Amino acid sequence: MSEKFHIRSRADLPVYRSINNVATLMSLADKYGIDARALLSGSGIEMNDLEDPLKLITTVQELSFCRKVIHLVPVPWMGLEFGQHLHLSAKGKVGMAAICCETALDALKMMISYIDLLSSYFEYDIKIDGDIGYARMKELINLNDIRRFICEVEFVSLYTLVSLILEETAIFKEFRLAYPAPEYADKYKEVLHCPVLFDAPEHMIV
């Protein structure tokens, strides 16, 4: 990347989002033998909804589902694992459009412009100058008890998308995360292929 630019995504959280994230996580949880109906219980999402890629659910419904996953799936680093499965095809039309972009920078601009369709919980503020860029990620709501899970899903998914677009693995210089290191902190570096610093003042990718 040689272009210099600054782009910021919307600073409000959409009420509705695609069901794709829930459908992908459901299939992942299934390999742990978790009953699908138990995961959907109380969310207002029906089993047949998972078969409709155009189905929209509310943010509240998705968060309710995520809480059930954390409670029922016996894997502390589930967020890291889930993020690796949210690749371009899991992002629907935006993911397909990203594949068709001429450059990685064009794909990045397009995804930030249509971030509502990516089911993000963050505002992105990205500055790039030549080969160096900084992406600051601000949480749009108080995620409370599922903060770390949502952050792991978001940041690993971002890494997965960008690494596929660039066809490289070592794409980031450093991750800085604004929460304490979990007991499985070493897995972050394995997944993100770069140093990861915890207890940072803000979420940032270099």
Coordinates of C-alpha atoms in Angstrom, one line a residue:
M1 CA 0.0 0.0 0.0
S2 CA 1.5 3.4 -1.0
E3 CA -1.6 5.6 -0.7
K4 CA -2.1 8.0 2.1
F5 CA -5.6 8.2 3.5
H6 CA -7.8 8.4 6.6
I7 CA -11.2 6.8 6.9
R8 CA -13.6 6.4 9.8
S9 CA -16.7 4.1 10.0
R10 CA -20.1 5.0 11.4
A11 CA -20.2 5.8 15.1
D12 CA -23.6 4.2 15.9
L13 CA -24.6 0.6 16.2
P14 CA -27.3 -0.7 13.8
V15 CA -30.4 -2.1 15.3
Y16 CA -30.5 -5.0 12.8
R17 CA -27.7 -7.3 11.5
S18 CA -27.3 -10.4 9.3
I19 CA -27.9 -13.8 10.8
N20 CA -24.7 -15.1 9.2
N21 CA -22.6 -14.7 12.4
V22 CA -25.1 -16.7 14.4
A23 CA -25.4 -19.4 11.7
T24 CA -21.6 -19.8 11.5
L25 CA -21.1 -19.9 15.3
M26 CA -24.0 -22.5 15.5
S27 CA -22.2 -24.8 13.2
L28 CA -19.0 -24.4 15.1
A29 CA -20.6 -25.1 18.5
D30 CA -22.2 -28.2 17.0
K31 CA -18.8 -29.9 16.9
Y32 CA -18.7 -29.6 20.7
G33 CA -22.0 -31.4 21.0
I34 CA -23.9 -28.4 22.1
D35 CA -27.7 -28.7 21.5
A36 CA -28.7 -26.1 18.9
R37 CA -32.1 -25.4 20.6
A38 CA -30.4 -24.7 23.9
L39 CA -28.2 -22.1 22.2
L40 CA -31.2 -20.4 20.6
S41 CA -33.3 -20.6 23.7
G42 CA -34.5 -17.1 24.8
S43 CA -33.0 -15.3 21.7
G44 CA -36.2 -15.3 19.6
I45 CA -34.2 -16.9 16.7
E46 CA -35.8 -20.0 15.2
M47 CA -33.9 -23.0 13.8
N48 CA -35.3 -22.4 10.3
D49 CA -34.0 -18.8 10.4
L50 CA -30.5 -20.1 10.2
E51 CA -31.2 -21.4 6.7
D52 CA -32.0 -17.9 5.4
P53 CA -28.9 -15.9 4.5
L54 CA -31.1 -12.8 4.1
K55 CA -32.6 -13.0 7.5
L56 CA -32.1 -10.0 9.8
I57 CA -32.0 -10.2 13.6
T58 CA -31.5 -7.5 16.2
T59 CA -28.3 -6.8 17.9
V60 CA -29.9 -7.7 21.2
Q61 CA -30.8 -11.2 19.8
E62 CA -27.2 -11.8 18.6
L63 CA -25.8 -10.7 22.0
S64 CA -28.2 -13.0 23.8
F65 CA -27.0 -15.9 21.6
C66 CA -23.4 -15.1 22.3
R67 CA -24.0 -15.2 26.0
K68 CA -25.4 -18.7 25.6
V69 CA -22.4 -19.8 23.7
I70 CA -20.0 -18.5 26.4
H71 CA -22.1 -20.3 29.0
L72 CA -22.5 -23.6 27.2
V73 CA -19.4 -24.1 25.1
P74 CA -16.5 -25.3 27.4
V75 CA -13.7 -23.5 25.5
P76 CA -12.4 -20.3 27.1
W77 CA -10.9 -19.1 23.8
M78 CA -14.0 -19.7 21.7
G79 CA -13.9 -16.1 20.5
L80 CA -10.5 -16.7 18.9
E81 CA -11.7 -19.9 17.2
F82 CA -14.9 -18.3 16.0
G83 CA -13.2 -15.3 14.4
Q84 CA -11.1 -17.6 12.2
H85 CA -14.3 -18.9 10.6
L86 CA -15.8 -15.5 9.8
H87 CA -14.0 -15.3 6.5
L88 CA -15.1 -13.5 3.3
S89 CA -17.8 -16.0 2.4
A90 CA -19.4 -15.5 5.8
K91 CA -19.7 -11.8 5.2
G92 CA -22.3 -12.2 2.5
K93 CA -22.4 -9.7 -0.4
V94 CA -19.8 -7.4 1.2
G95 CA -17.3 -10.3 1.4
M96 CA -18.0 -11.2 -2.3
A97 CA -17.5 -7.5 -3.3
A98 CA -14.2 -7.4 -1.4
I99 CA -12.9 -10.3 -3.4
C100 CA -13.7 -8.4 -6.6
C101 CA -11.8 -5.2 -5.6
E102 CA -8.7 -4.5 -7.6
T103 CA -6.5 -3.7 -4.6
A104 CA -6.5 -4.6 -0.8
L105 CA -6.9 -0.9 -0.1
D106 CA -10.0 -0.7 -2.2
A107 CA -11.4 -3.7 -0.4
L108 CA -10.7 -2.1 3.0
K109 CA -12.3 1.2 2.0
M110 CA -15.4 -0.7 0.7
M111 CA -15.8 -2.8 3.9
I112 CA -15.5 0.3 6.1
S113 CA -18.0 2.2 4.0
Y114 CA -20.5 -0.7 4.4
I115 CA -19.6 -1.7 7.9
D116 CA -23.2 -2.0 8.9
L117 CA -23.4 -5.1 6.8
L118 CA -20.4 -6.7 8.6
S119 CA -22.2 -6.9 11.9
S120 CA -19.4 -5.1 13.8
Y121 CA -19.6 -3.7 17.3
F122 CA -16.9 -1.2 16.7
E123 CA -16.1 2.2 15.2
Y124 CA -13.0 2.0 13.1
D125 CA -10.6 5.0 12.7
I126 CA -8.0 4.0 10.1
K127 CA -5.0 6.1 9.0
I128 CA -2.5 4.8 6.4
D129 CA 0.6 6.6 5.2
G130 CA 2.7 4.5 2.8
D131 CA 3.3 1.1 4.2
I132 CA 2.4 1.9 7.8
G133 CA -1.2 2.2 9.1
Y134 CA -2.9 2.5 12.4
A135 CA -6.4 1.2 13.1
R136 CA -8.2 2.3 16.2
M137 CA -11.2 0.4 17.3
K138 CA -13.8 1.9 19.6
E139 CA -16.5 -0.2 21.2
L140 CA -19.9 1.3 20.3
I141 CA -21.7 -0.1 23.4
N142 CA -20.8 -1.4 26.8
L143 CA -20.3 -5.1 26.2
N144 CA -20.1 -5.9 29.9
D145 CA -19.7 -9.7 30.5
I146 CA -19.1 -10.7 26.9
R147 CA -16.6 -7.9 26.1
R148 CA -13.5 -10.1 25.6
F149 CA -15.5 -12.7 23.6
I150 CA -16.8 -10.0 21.2
C151 CA -13.4 -8.4 20.9
E152 CA -11.7 -11.7 20.1
V153 CA -14.3 -12.5 17.4
E154 CA -14.0 -9.0 15.9
F155 CA -10.3 -8.7 15.8
V156 CA -9.5 -12.3 14.7
S157 CA -12.2 -12.0 12.0
L158 CA -10.6 -8.8 10.8
Y159 CA -7.2 -10.5 10.6
T160 CA -8.8 -13.4 8.8
L161 CA -10.4 -11.1 6.2
V162 CA -7.3 -9.1 5.6
S163 CA -5.0 -12.1 5.4
L164 CA -7.2 -13.7 2.8
I165 CA -7.4 -10.5 0.7
L166 CA -3.6 -10.0 0.9
E167 CA -2.8 -13.8 0.7
E168 CA -0.4 -13.4 3.5
T169 CA -0.2 -14.3 7.2
A170 CA 2.2 -11.8 8.7
I171 CA 0.2 -8.7 7.9
F172 CA 0.1 -6.8 11.2
K173 CA 3.0 -5.4 13.2
E174 CA 1.3 -5.3 16.5
F175 CA -2.1 -5.6 18.3
R176 CA -2.8 -3.5 21.3
L177 CA -5.8 -4.5 23.4
A178 CA -7.5 -2.5 26.1
Y179 CA -8.2 -5.4 28.5
P180 CA -6.2 -7.7 30.7
A181 CA -4.4 -10.7 29.3
P182 CA -6.5 -13.9 29.7
E183 CA -4.9 -17.2 30.9
Y184 CA -4.6 -18.3 27.2
A185 CA -2.9 -15.1 26.0
D186 CA -0.2 -17.1 24.1
K187 CA -3.0 -18.2 21.7
Y188 CA -3.5 -14.6 20.5
K189 CA 0.0 -14.5 19.0
E190 CA -0.5 -17.9 17.4
V191 CA -3.7 -16.8 15.7
L192 CA -2.8 -13.2 14.8
H193 CA 0.9 -13.9 13.9
C194 CA 2.2 -10.8 15.6
P195 CA 3.0 -9.5 19.1
V196 CA -0.1 -8.7 21.2
L197 CA 0.0 -6.2 24.0
F198 CA -2.7 -6.2 26.7
D199 CA -3.9 -3.4 29.1
A200 CA -3.4 -0.8 26.4
P201 CA -5.1 2.6 26.6
E202 CA -7.2 1.7 23.5
H203 CA -7.7 -1.1 21.0
M204 CA -5.2 -0.5 18.1
I205 CA -3.6 -2.4 15.3
V206 CA -0.3 -1.2 13.9

